[in-house]
Amino acid sequence: MACNVDLNGISENKLGVTLAEASDQQIYGLLMDEVRERCAAAPLNDGKRKLYYISAEFLIGKLLSNNLIDLGLFDEVRAQLAEAGHDLGAIEELEAEPSLGNGGLGRLAACFLDSIATLGLPGDGVGLNYHYGLFHQGFIDNQQAALPDEWLAEQGWLVPEERTYTVEFGDFSVTSKLYDIDVPGYGQPGKNRLRLFDLQGVDDEIVPSDSIDFDKLALKKNLTLFLYPDDSDEDGRMLRIYQQYFMVSNAAQLIIDEALERGSNLRDLDEYAVVQINDTHPTMVIPELIRLLTEKHGIEFDEAVGIVSRMAAYTNHTILAEALEKWPLKSLQKVAPRMADVIVRLDKLARAAHDDPRVAIIDENDVVHMARIDIHFGYSINGVAALHTEILKNTELRPFYDIYPEKFSNKTNGITFRRWLMGCNPELAALLDDAIGTDWRRTGDLTPLAALVDDADTLSRFGEVKAAAKTRMRSFLTRTQGAKIPEDAIIDVQVKRIHEYKRQQMNALYIIWKYLDIKNGNIPAHPLTIVFGGKAAPAYVIAQDVIHLVLTLSQWIANDPDVAPYLQVVMIENYNVSAAEHVIPAADISEQISLASKEASGTSNMKFMLNGALTLCTLDGANVEIAELVGDENIYTFGASSQQVEKLYADGTYDAAALYRRPGTKLLVDFMTSPAFMATGNAERLQRLHDDIAGKDWFMALLDLEEYIQKKEEVLRDYEDREAWGKKALVNIAQAGAFSSDRTIAQYNGEIWHLK
Ligand SMILES: *Cc1c(COP(=O)(O)O)cnc(C)c1O
């Protein structure tokens, strides 16, 4: 292999000591400098039409290893460090993880930036530089505590840019400043950037160190402090609108300026720029672009509408009503009156064209439906998995599909193999290199592995790779939170935001079942460790209750000597990208158990599959596509279908109380409120969750519970045939190429963006 970097030389040169003598902290500094310099030197990708991927979230994760991979230095650096007695993983722990996202949607945006750069396409991400991110999750008394996440203090990747803009709100204006994070492509000379706008005058001091409560009215100081500030009160909702407008007004000014710099006369702006609107948070970029083209650049309103409608594309990420944003018109008028005027005019245009109140932008209560702006005044709307897109077309957005069938398409989500295989599981990547050659690193094609699923050497090596990943995960969880996981444990993982539709509560009911089963003397062949991870929105009470149930079960079982050797519950504190990178390679079982029709796609399902876990799932989101690819014998599916679920909602016939009264179910649900368990946990939280599940159960955990328990027991039995299990895992890896985000981005570009 060509020598592209000489760390020992750099160390001697810059530190005056050999690499072996340098401390991890020193090496971290050297590597950061080296990578930053190389990124800075890379030319920007160019082309006439440039993509702006606007998103409230970019859950980019740590960047050191990722950038080393993209620059083609990762394996060499790891080897040189190892030779000098250092471990790149330990060094990367010194890097703070940027806290700029929430869950799957933000992580998708990050995978997409990596793939856009890797395909050599000109396209930047545009978002905000939240000083305290979402929040840092702590556990106190088996409950979630939300703390400010001080990631920015130790941040080394942000490069300040000269650009600043004025953003005019209704009764005041602010100035922005811009930071960039370079995004190199894998095996590409060029790069793109993540452009993060910040607020001049932002004041970190208004946030206490031990809570995320701050003055929501201090808009000139708080706009870029937190992602998704609590919106359970009016001030919080207003702050979100201010933030969104701040983001899109900056984005729109940037887009127009860069197009002018590159020779556009703005009447041809759509030949120079395309905007991908990631969920509805950036929707106001449409009226804001129209406003700027008309007010500042003298273009007639109708022409401006036409230009913007040819450059705006929208991705829908959810069918949950609560996430399809609606804002009162009067709130928008207060935040940005002239932009709101444009929305009123767009509503009139839409009403004139379509005499159907279901597709009006502003409803009879003067509430603005943001997604409807995107659909009428963008040229593309896409769902994120085949099933999700069908549900959009046939149900949720049916009246729009009837008007604009040609605008709708599916783009099944994907993940970057750089981070989710090469970076987090280099042993598996090396196995693949040896088994099928290295082309997969470029193409994402892993199907040649299908020919080797019966190969004894490949199977035994896969076993070693999985064991090594488990060792890394065990030491990570011991180091970070003192968890002790048995060496031979089956690792069953459900990591994702805590939400009722994702049904962590159903998994918790399984745990209660398993606990009682072991108490009854049914001793499992292998210990089972069930790993949870995920944050809950601070104002989402039931989700907090679910976290509390899981943590209380964890403690309860650990304290029961009859059961503790065989069953263990671990909840990862502050689940984030780094934690995901430690846990996913180690998993045997991937829990993807959302209520069918509710998970738009999921992407952790893809990460687990790629790392050789078997999926236990409902036929929801991209699980459907995984099942089709691997075949019934290599996946474990259960539960009501999306059609059945949609019918239950439509008919209003779901009866949680009747299901609860079945003796087997009642026993499990009532365990939560048994006196001894109540005494261990917080009685109010347990009672509330109990009553919610027994009486309402909006996301139908009880509907699928019995089948889930049976299926999970089948999975555990199958685990005992180690060879058959290994073959199934290899089949899953072999089919995972379909979920490379390089494939997804090639489709976005070919069918929506048309860059280059
Ligand atoms: C991939 C990922 C997600 C998304 O998980 P889903 O199970 O698809 O909801 C959320 N958070 C982090 C940190 C991730 O890496």
PDB file of N, CA, C and O in Angstrom, residues 403-458:
ATOM      1  N   ILE A 403     -54.192  15.220  -7.615  1.00  0.00           N
ATOM      2  CA  ILE A 403     -53.895  16.414  -8.425  1.00  0.00           C
ATOM      3  C   ILE A 403     -52.551  16.298  -9.139  1.00  0.00           C
ATOM      4  O   ILE A 403     -52.429  16.646 -10.303  1.00  0.00           O
ATOM      5  N   TYR A 404     -51.548  15.850  -8.408  1.00  0.00           N
ATOM      6  CA  TYR A 404     -50.163  15.893  -8.928  1.00  0.00           C
ATOM      7  C   TYR A 404     -49.500  14.512  -8.902  1.00  0.00           C
ATOM      8  O   TYR A 404     -48.451  14.353  -8.269  1.00  0.00           O
ATOM      9  N   PRO A 405     -50.049  13.520  -9.563  1.00  0.00           N
ATOM     10  CA  PRO A 405     -49.420  12.186  -9.458  1.00  0.00           C
ATOM     11  C   PRO A 405     -47.958  12.212  -9.905  1.00  0.00           C
ATOM     12  O   PRO A 405     -47.130  11.476  -9.368  1.00  0.00           O
ATOM     13  N   GLU A 406     -47.636  13.084 -10.867  1.00  0.00           N
ATOM     14  CA  GLU A 406     -46.278  13.080 -11.416  1.00  0.00           C
ATOM     15  C   GLU A 406     -45.245  13.629 -10.431  1.00  0.00           C
ATOM     16  O   GLU A 406     -44.056  13.390 -10.581  1.00  0.00           O
ATOM     17  N   LYS A 407     -45.690  14.336  -9.411  1.00  0.00           N
ATOM     18  CA  LYS A 407     -44.707  14.882  -8.457  1.00  0.00           C
ATOM     19  C   LYS A 407     -44.241  13.827  -7.441  1.00  0.00           C
ATOM     20  O   LYS A 407     -43.225  14.010  -6.789  1.00  0.00           O
ATOM     21  N   PHE A 408     -45.004  12.747  -7.273  1.00  0.00           N
ATOM     22  CA  PHE A 408     -44.712  11.802  -6.190  1.00  0.00           C
ATOM     23  C   PHE A 408     -43.710  10.734  -6.621  1.00  0.00           C
ATOM     24  O   PHE A 408     -43.815  10.188  -7.717  1.00  0.00           O
ATOM     25  N   SER A 409     -42.759  10.442  -5.730  1.00  0.00           N
ATOM     26  CA  SER A 409     -41.879   9.301  -5.987  1.00  0.00           C
ATOM     27  C   SER A 409     -41.354   8.760  -4.672  1.00  0.00           C
ATOM     28  O   SER A 409     -41.469   9.410  -3.636  1.00  0.00           O
ATOM     29  N   ASN A 410     -40.806   7.566  -4.744  1.00  0.00           N
ATOM     30  CA  ASN A 410     -40.193   6.973  -3.558  1.00  0.00           C
ATOM     31  C   ASN A 410     -38.674   7.010  -3.664  1.00  0.00           C
ATOM     32  O   ASN A 410     -38.114   6.773  -4.730  1.00  0.00           O
ATOM     33  N   LYS A 411     -38.039   7.306  -2.526  1.00  0.00           N
ATOM     34  CA  LYS A 411     -36.589   7.191  -2.448  1.00  0.00           C
ATOM     35  C   LYS A 411     -36.286   6.483  -1.130  1.00  0.00           C
ATOM     36  O   LYS A 411     -36.193   7.123  -0.065  1.00  0.00           O
ATOM     37  N   THR A 412     -36.177   5.183  -1.193  1.00  0.00           N
ATOM     38  CA  THR A 412     -35.910   4.437   0.045  1.00  0.00           C
ATOM     39  C   THR A 412     -34.599   4.910   0.673  1.00  0.00           C
ATOM     40  O   THR A 412     -33.574   5.023  -0.010  1.00  0.00           O
ATOM     41  N   ASN A 413     -34.657   5.182   1.944  1.00  0.00           N
ATOM     42  CA  ASN A 413     -33.494   5.694   2.686  1.00  0.00           C
ATOM     43  C   ASN A 413     -32.283   4.777   2.553  1.00  0.00           C
ATOM     44  O   ASN A 413     -32.401   3.625   2.133  1.00  0.00           O
ATOM     45  N   GLY A 414     -31.159   5.291   2.952  1.00  0.00           N
ATOM     46  CA  GLY A 414     -29.938   4.490   2.948  1.00  0.00           C
ATOM     47  C   GLY A 414     -28.990   4.981   4.034  1.00  0.00           C
ATOM     48  O   GLY A 414     -29.268   5.973   4.723  1.00  0.00           O
ATOM     49  N   ILE A 415     -27.895   4.279   4.177  1.00  0.00           N
ATOM     50  CA  ILE A 415     -26.878   4.621   5.185  1.00  0.00           C
ATOM     51  C   ILE A 415     -25.518   4.605   4.502  1.00  0.00           C
ATOM     52  O   ILE A 415     -25.311   3.851   3.545  1.00  0.00           O
ATOM     53  N   THR A 416     -24.599   5.430   4.989  1.00  0.00           N
ATOM     54  CA  THR A 416     -23.271   5.397   4.387  1.00  0.00           C
ATOM     55  C   THR A 416     -22.456   4.246   4.965  1.00  0.00           C
ATOM     56  O   THR A 416     -22.321   4.109   6.172  1.00  0.00           O
ATOM     57  N   PHE A 417     -21.913   3.434   4.067  1.00  0.00           N
ATOM     58  CA  PHE A 417     -21.107   2.281   4.505  1.00  0.00           C
ATOM     59  C   PHE A 417     -19.765   2.733   5.072  1.00  0.00           C
ATOM     60  O   PHE A 417     -19.084   1.955   5.718  1.00  0.00           O
ATOM     61  N   ARG A 418     -19.370   3.995   4.767  1.00  0.00           N
ATOM     62  CA  ARG A 418     -18.118   4.465   5.357  1.00  0.00           C
ATOM     63  C   ARG A 418     -18.242   4.459   6.887  1.00  0.00           C
ATOM     64  O   ARG A 418     -17.430   3.883   7.598  1.00  0.00           O
ATOM     65  N   ARG A 419     -19.291   5.069   7.393  1.00  0.00           N
ATOM     66  CA  ARG A 419     -19.414   5.131   8.850  1.00  0.00           C
ATOM     67  C   ARG A 419     -19.953   3.831   9.431  1.00  0.00           C
ATOM     68  O   ARG A 419     -19.477   3.362  10.464  1.00  0.00           O
ATOM     69  N   TRP A 420     -20.948   3.238   8.750  1.00  0.00           N
ATOM     70  CA  TRP A 420     -21.691   2.151   9.397  1.00  0.00           C
ATOM     71  C   TRP A 420     -21.131   0.771   9.098  1.00  0.00           C
ATOM     72  O   TRP A 420     -21.712  -0.234   9.455  1.00  0.00           O
ATOM     73  N   LEU A 421     -19.990   0.724   8.418  1.00  0.00           N
ATOM     74  CA  LEU A 421     -19.296  -0.553   8.228  1.00  0.00           C
ATOM     75  C   LEU A 421     -17.790  -0.339   8.344  1.00  0.00           C
ATOM     76  O   LEU A 421     -17.165  -0.803   9.288  1.00  0.00           O
ATOM     77  N   MET A 422     -17.213   0.438   7.422  1.00  0.00           N
ATOM     78  CA  MET A 422     -15.751   0.604   7.444  1.00  0.00           C
ATOM     79  C   MET A 422     -15.283   1.232   8.748  1.00  0.00           C
ATOM     80  O   MET A 422     -14.267   0.837   9.311  1.00  0.00           O
ATOM     81  N   GLY A 423     -16.027   2.217   9.233  1.00  0.00           N
ATOM     82  CA  GLY A 423     -15.601   2.928  10.439  1.00  0.00           C
ATOM     83  C   GLY A 423     -15.938   2.182  11.713  1.00  0.00           C
ATOM     84  O   GLY A 423     -15.098   2.041  12.600  1.00  0.00           O
ATOM     85  N   CYS A 424     -17.157   1.692  11.821  1.00  0.00           N
ATOM     86  CA  CYS A 424     -17.573   1.129  13.105  1.00  0.00           C
ATOM     87  C   CYS A 424     -17.258  -0.354  13.210  1.00  0.00           C
ATOM     88  O   CYS A 424     -17.287  -0.907  14.309  1.00  0.00           O
ATOM     89  N   ASN A 425     -16.952  -1.009  12.097  1.00  0.00           N
ATOM     90  CA  ASN A 425     -16.692  -2.448  12.149  1.00  0.00           C
ATOM     91  C   ASN A 425     -15.581  -2.826  11.179  1.00  0.00           C
ATOM     92  O   ASN A 425     -15.787  -3.578  10.222  1.00  0.00           O
ATOM     93  N   PRO A 426     -14.362  -2.299  11.433  1.00  0.00           N
ATOM     94  CA  PRO A 426     -13.273  -2.552  10.475  1.00  0.00           C
ATOM     95  C   PRO A 426     -12.946  -4.035  10.323  1.00  0.00           C
ATOM     96  O   PRO A 426     -12.508  -4.460   9.261  1.00  0.00           O
ATOM     97  N   GLU A 427     -13.215  -4.835  11.365  1.00  0.00           N
ATOM     98  CA  GLU A 427     -12.947  -6.276  11.246  1.00  0.00           C
ATOM     99  C   GLU A 427     -13.875  -6.918  10.230  1.00  0.00           C
ATOM    100  O   GLU A 427     -13.464  -7.791   9.456  1.00  0.00           O
ATOM    101  N   LEU A 428     -15.131  -6.492  10.234  1.00  0.00           N
ATOM    102  CA  LEU A 428     -16.074  -7.031   9.244  1.00  0.00           C
ATOM    103  C   LEU A 428     -15.696  -6.532   7.847  1.00  0.00           C
ATOM    104  O   LEU A 428     -15.770  -7.291   6.867  1.00  0.00           O
ATOM    105  N   ALA A 429     -15.282  -5.271   7.759  1.00  0.00           N
ATOM    106  CA  ALA A 429     -14.861  -4.746   6.458  1.00  0.00           C
ATOM    107  C   ALA A 429     -13.687  -5.566   5.928  1.00  0.00           C
ATOM    108  O   ALA A 429     -13.637  -5.902   4.739  1.00  0.00           O
ATOM    109  N   ALA A 430     -12.749  -5.921   6.812  1.00  0.00           N
ATOM    110  CA  ALA A 430     -11.587  -6.709   6.382  1.00  0.00           C
ATOM    111  C   ALA A 430     -12.019  -8.110   5.960  1.00  0.00           C
ATOM    112  O   ALA A 430     -11.506  -8.664   4.976  1.00  0.00           O
ATOM    113  N   LEU A 431     -12.975  -8.685   6.690  1.00  0.00           N
ATOM    114  CA  LEU A 431     -13.512  -9.994   6.286  1.00  0.00           C
ATOM    115  C   LEU A 431     -14.062  -9.912   4.861  1.00  0.00           C
ATOM    116  O   LEU A 431     -13.804 -10.779   4.023  1.00  0.00           O
ATOM    117  N   LEU A 432     -14.836  -8.858   4.611  1.00  0.00           N
ATOM    118  CA  LEU A 432     -15.438  -8.720   3.280  1.00  0.00           C
ATOM    119  C   LEU A 432     -14.369  -8.547   2.209  1.00  0.00           C
ATOM    120  O   LEU A 432     -14.451  -9.151   1.128  1.00  0.00           O
ATOM    121  N   ASP A 433     -13.342  -7.744   2.507  1.00  0.00           N
ATOM    122  CA  ASP A 433     -12.242  -7.580   1.544  1.00  0.00           C
ATOM    123  C   ASP A 433     -11.658  -8.941   1.177  1.00  0.00           C
ATOM    124  O   ASP A 433     -11.428  -9.238   0.003  1.00  0.00           O
ATOM    125  N   ASP A 434     -11.409  -9.759   2.198  1.00  0.00           N
ATOM    126  CA  ASP A 434     -10.794 -11.057   1.943  1.00  0.00           C
ATOM    127  C   ASP A 434     -11.751 -12.000   1.231  1.00  0.00           C
ATOM    128  O   ASP A 434     -11.340 -12.800   0.393  1.00  0.00           O
ATOM    129  N   ALA A 435     -13.037 -11.891   1.568  1.00  0.00           N
ATOM    130  CA  ALA A 435     -13.999 -12.838   0.999  1.00  0.00           C
ATOM    131  C   ALA A 435     -14.380 -12.478  -0.432  1.00  0.00           C
ATOM    132  O   ALA A 435     -14.482 -13.359  -1.284  1.00  0.00           O
ATOM    133  N   ILE A 436     -14.623 -11.200  -0.690  1.00  0.00           N
ATOM    134  CA  ILE A 436     -15.189 -10.839  -2.006  1.00  0.00           C
ATOM    135  C   ILE A 436     -14.404  -9.733  -2.716  1.00  0.00           C
ATOM    136  O   ILE A 436     -14.872  -9.196  -3.717  1.00  0.00           O
ATOM    137  N   GLY A 437     -13.226  -9.379  -2.198  1.00  0.00           N
ATOM    138  CA  GLY A 437     -12.462  -8.298  -2.821  1.00  0.00           C
ATOM    139  C   GLY A 437     -12.950  -6.941  -2.331  1.00  0.00           C
ATOM    140  O   GLY A 437     -13.910  -6.859  -1.563  1.00  0.00           O
ATOM    141  N   THR A 438     -12.287  -5.891  -2.784  1.00  0.00           N
ATOM    142  CA  THR A 438     -12.543  -4.572  -2.199  1.00  0.00           C
ATOM    143  C   THR A 438     -13.494  -3.694  -3.020  1.00  0.00           C
ATOM    144  O   THR A 438     -13.782  -2.574  -2.634  1.00  0.00           O
ATOM    145  N   ASP A 439     -14.013  -4.223  -4.120  1.00  0.00           N
ATOM    146  CA  ASP A 439     -14.900  -3.382  -4.951  1.00  0.00           C
ATOM    147  C   ASP A 439     -16.104  -2.844  -4.183  1.00  0.00           C
ATOM    148  O   ASP A 439     -16.588  -1.748  -4.458  1.00  0.00           O
ATOM    149  N   TRP A 440     -16.597  -3.640  -3.258  1.00  0.00           N
ATOM    150  CA  TRP A 440     -17.781  -3.214  -2.500  1.00  0.00           C
ATOM    151  C   TRP A 440     -17.571  -1.855  -1.862  1.00  0.00           C
ATOM    152  O   TRP A 440     -18.531  -1.118  -1.657  1.00  0.00           O
ATOM    153  N   ARG A 441     -16.348  -1.511  -1.540  1.00  0.00           N
ATOM    154  CA  ARG A 441     -16.109  -0.226  -0.871  1.00  0.00           C
ATOM    155  C   ARG A 441     -16.516   0.935  -1.785  1.00  0.00           C
ATOM    156  O   ARG A 441     -16.904   1.988  -1.304  1.00  0.00           O
ATOM    157  N   ARG A 442     -16.393   0.719  -3.076  1.00  0.00           N
ATOM    158  CA  ARG A 442     -16.753   1.743  -4.035  1.00  0.00           C
ATOM    159  C   ARG A 442     -18.205   1.593  -4.499  1.00  0.00           C
ATOM    160  O   ARG A 442     -18.931   2.556  -4.594  1.00  0.00           O
ATOM    161  N   THR A 443     -18.589   0.338  -4.764  1.00  0.00           N
ATOM    162  CA  THR A 443     -19.912   0.115  -5.376  1.00  0.00           C
ATOM    163  C   THR A 443     -21.014  -0.142  -4.356  1.00  0.00           C
ATOM    164  O   THR A 443     -22.197   0.005  -4.677  1.00  0.00           O
ATOM    165  N   GLY A 444     -20.670  -0.562  -3.167  1.00  0.00           N
ATOM    166  CA  GLY A 444     -21.683  -0.956  -2.191  1.00  0.00           C
ATOM    167  C   GLY A 444     -22.267  -2.333  -2.455  1.00  0.00           C
ATOM    168  O   GLY A 444     -23.142  -2.795  -1.724  1.00  0.00           O
ATOM    169  N   ASP A 445     -21.781  -3.005  -3.489  1.00  0.00           N
ATOM    170  CA  ASP A 445     -22.357  -4.306  -3.857  1.00  0.00           C
ATOM    171  C   ASP A 445     -21.750  -5.417  -2.999  1.00  0.00           C
ATOM    172  O   ASP A 445     -20.570  -5.739  -3.118  1.00  0.00           O
ATOM    173  N   LEU A 446     -22.570  -6.022  -2.162  1.00  0.00           N
ATOM    174  CA  LEU A 446     -22.099  -7.091  -1.287  1.00  0.00           C
ATOM    175  C   LEU A 446     -22.636  -8.451  -1.719  1.00  0.00           C
ATOM    176  O   LEU A 446     -22.396  -9.461  -1.057  1.00  0.00           O
ATOM    177  N   THR A 447     -23.377  -8.484  -2.830  1.00  0.00           N
ATOM    178  CA  THR A 447     -24.035  -9.745  -3.213  1.00  0.00           C
ATOM    179  C   THR A 447     -23.068 -10.908  -3.478  1.00  0.00           C
ATOM    180  O   THR A 447     -23.477 -12.060  -3.295  1.00  0.00           O
ATOM    181  N   PRO A 448     -21.805 -10.656  -3.868  1.00  0.00           N
ATOM    182  CA  PRO A 448     -20.917 -11.821  -4.027  1.00  0.00           C
ATOM    183  C   PRO A 448     -20.788 -12.659  -2.745  1.00  0.00           C
ATOM    184  O   PRO A 448     -20.470 -13.848  -2.813  1.00  0.00           O
ATOM    185  N   LEU A 449     -21.072 -12.051  -1.618  1.00  0.00           N
ATOM    186  CA  LEU A 449     -20.997 -12.805  -0.362  1.00  0.00           C
ATOM    187  C   LEU A 449     -22.043 -13.920  -0.319  1.00  0.00           C
ATOM    188  O   LEU A 449     -21.865 -14.921   0.398  1.00  0.00           O
ATOM    189  N   ALA A 450     -23.103 -13.764  -1.098  1.00  0.00           N
ATOM    190  CA  ALA A 450     -24.167 -14.778  -1.088  1.00  0.00           C
ATOM    191  C   ALA A 450     -23.626 -16.159  -1.445  1.00  0.00           C
ATOM    192  O   ALA A 450     -24.121 -17.177  -0.963  1.00  0.00           O
ATOM    193  N   ALA A 451     -22.573 -16.182  -2.278  1.00  0.00           N
ATOM    194  CA  ALA A 451     -22.001 -17.469  -2.690  1.00  0.00           C
ATOM    195  C   ALA A 451     -21.212 -18.129  -1.562  1.00  0.00           C
ATOM    196  O   ALA A 451     -20.840 -19.294  -1.654  1.00  0.00           O
ATOM    197  N   LEU A 452     -20.957 -17.395  -0.489  1.00  0.00           N
ATOM    198  CA  LEU A 452     -20.080 -17.910   0.569  1.00  0.00           C
ATOM    199  C   LEU A 452     -20.818 -18.207   1.880  1.00  0.00           C
ATOM    200  O   LEU A 452     -20.184 -18.485   2.887  1.00  0.00           O
ATOM    201  N   VAL A 453     -22.146 -18.169   1.841  1.00  0.00           N
ATOM    202  CA  VAL A 453     -22.851 -18.316   3.123  1.00  0.00           C
ATOM    203  C   VAL A 453     -22.680 -19.717   3.722  1.00  0.00           C
ATOM    204  O   VAL A 453     -22.862 -19.898   4.923  1.00  0.00           O
ATOM    205  N   ASP A 454     -22.312 -20.688   2.892  1.00  0.00           N
ATOM    206  CA  ASP A 454     -22.080 -22.031   3.434  1.00  0.00           C
ATOM    207  C   ASP A 454     -20.599 -22.309   3.681  1.00  0.00           C
ATOM    208  O   ASP A 454     -20.228 -23.409   4.088  1.00  0.00           O
ATOM    209  N   ASP A 455     -19.773 -21.326   3.404  1.00  0.00           N
ATOM    210  CA  ASP A 455     -18.327 -21.542   3.509  1.00  0.00           C
ATOM    211  C   ASP A 455     -17.881 -21.545   4.975  1.00  0.00           C
ATOM    212  O   ASP A 455     -18.069 -20.566   5.704  1.00  0.00           O
ATOM    213  N   ALA A 456     -17.287 -22.642   5.388  1.00  0.00           N
ATOM    214  CA  ALA A 456     -16.966 -22.822   6.813  1.00  0.00           C
ATOM    215  C   ALA A 456     -16.003 -21.742   7.321  1.00  0.00           C
ATOM    216  O   ALA A 456     -16.169 -21.220   8.424  1.00  0.00           O
ATOM    217  N   ASP A 457     -15.004 -21.387   6.520  1.00  0.00           N
ATOM    218  CA  ASP A 457     -14.032 -20.383   6.965  1.00  0.00           C
ATOM    219  C   ASP A 457     -14.695 -19.016   7.158  1.00  0.00           C
ATOM    220  O   ASP A 457     -14.439 -18.320   8.143  1.00  0.00           O
ATOM    221  N   THR A 458     -15.538 -18.663   6.176  1.00  0.00           N
ATOM    222  CA  THR A 458     -16.207 -17.364   6.273  1.00  0.00           C
ATOM    223  C   THR A 458     -17.111 -17.335   7.502  1.00  0.00           C
ATOM    224  O   THR A 458     -17.156 -16.342   8.243  1.00  0.00           O
TER     225      THR A 458
END
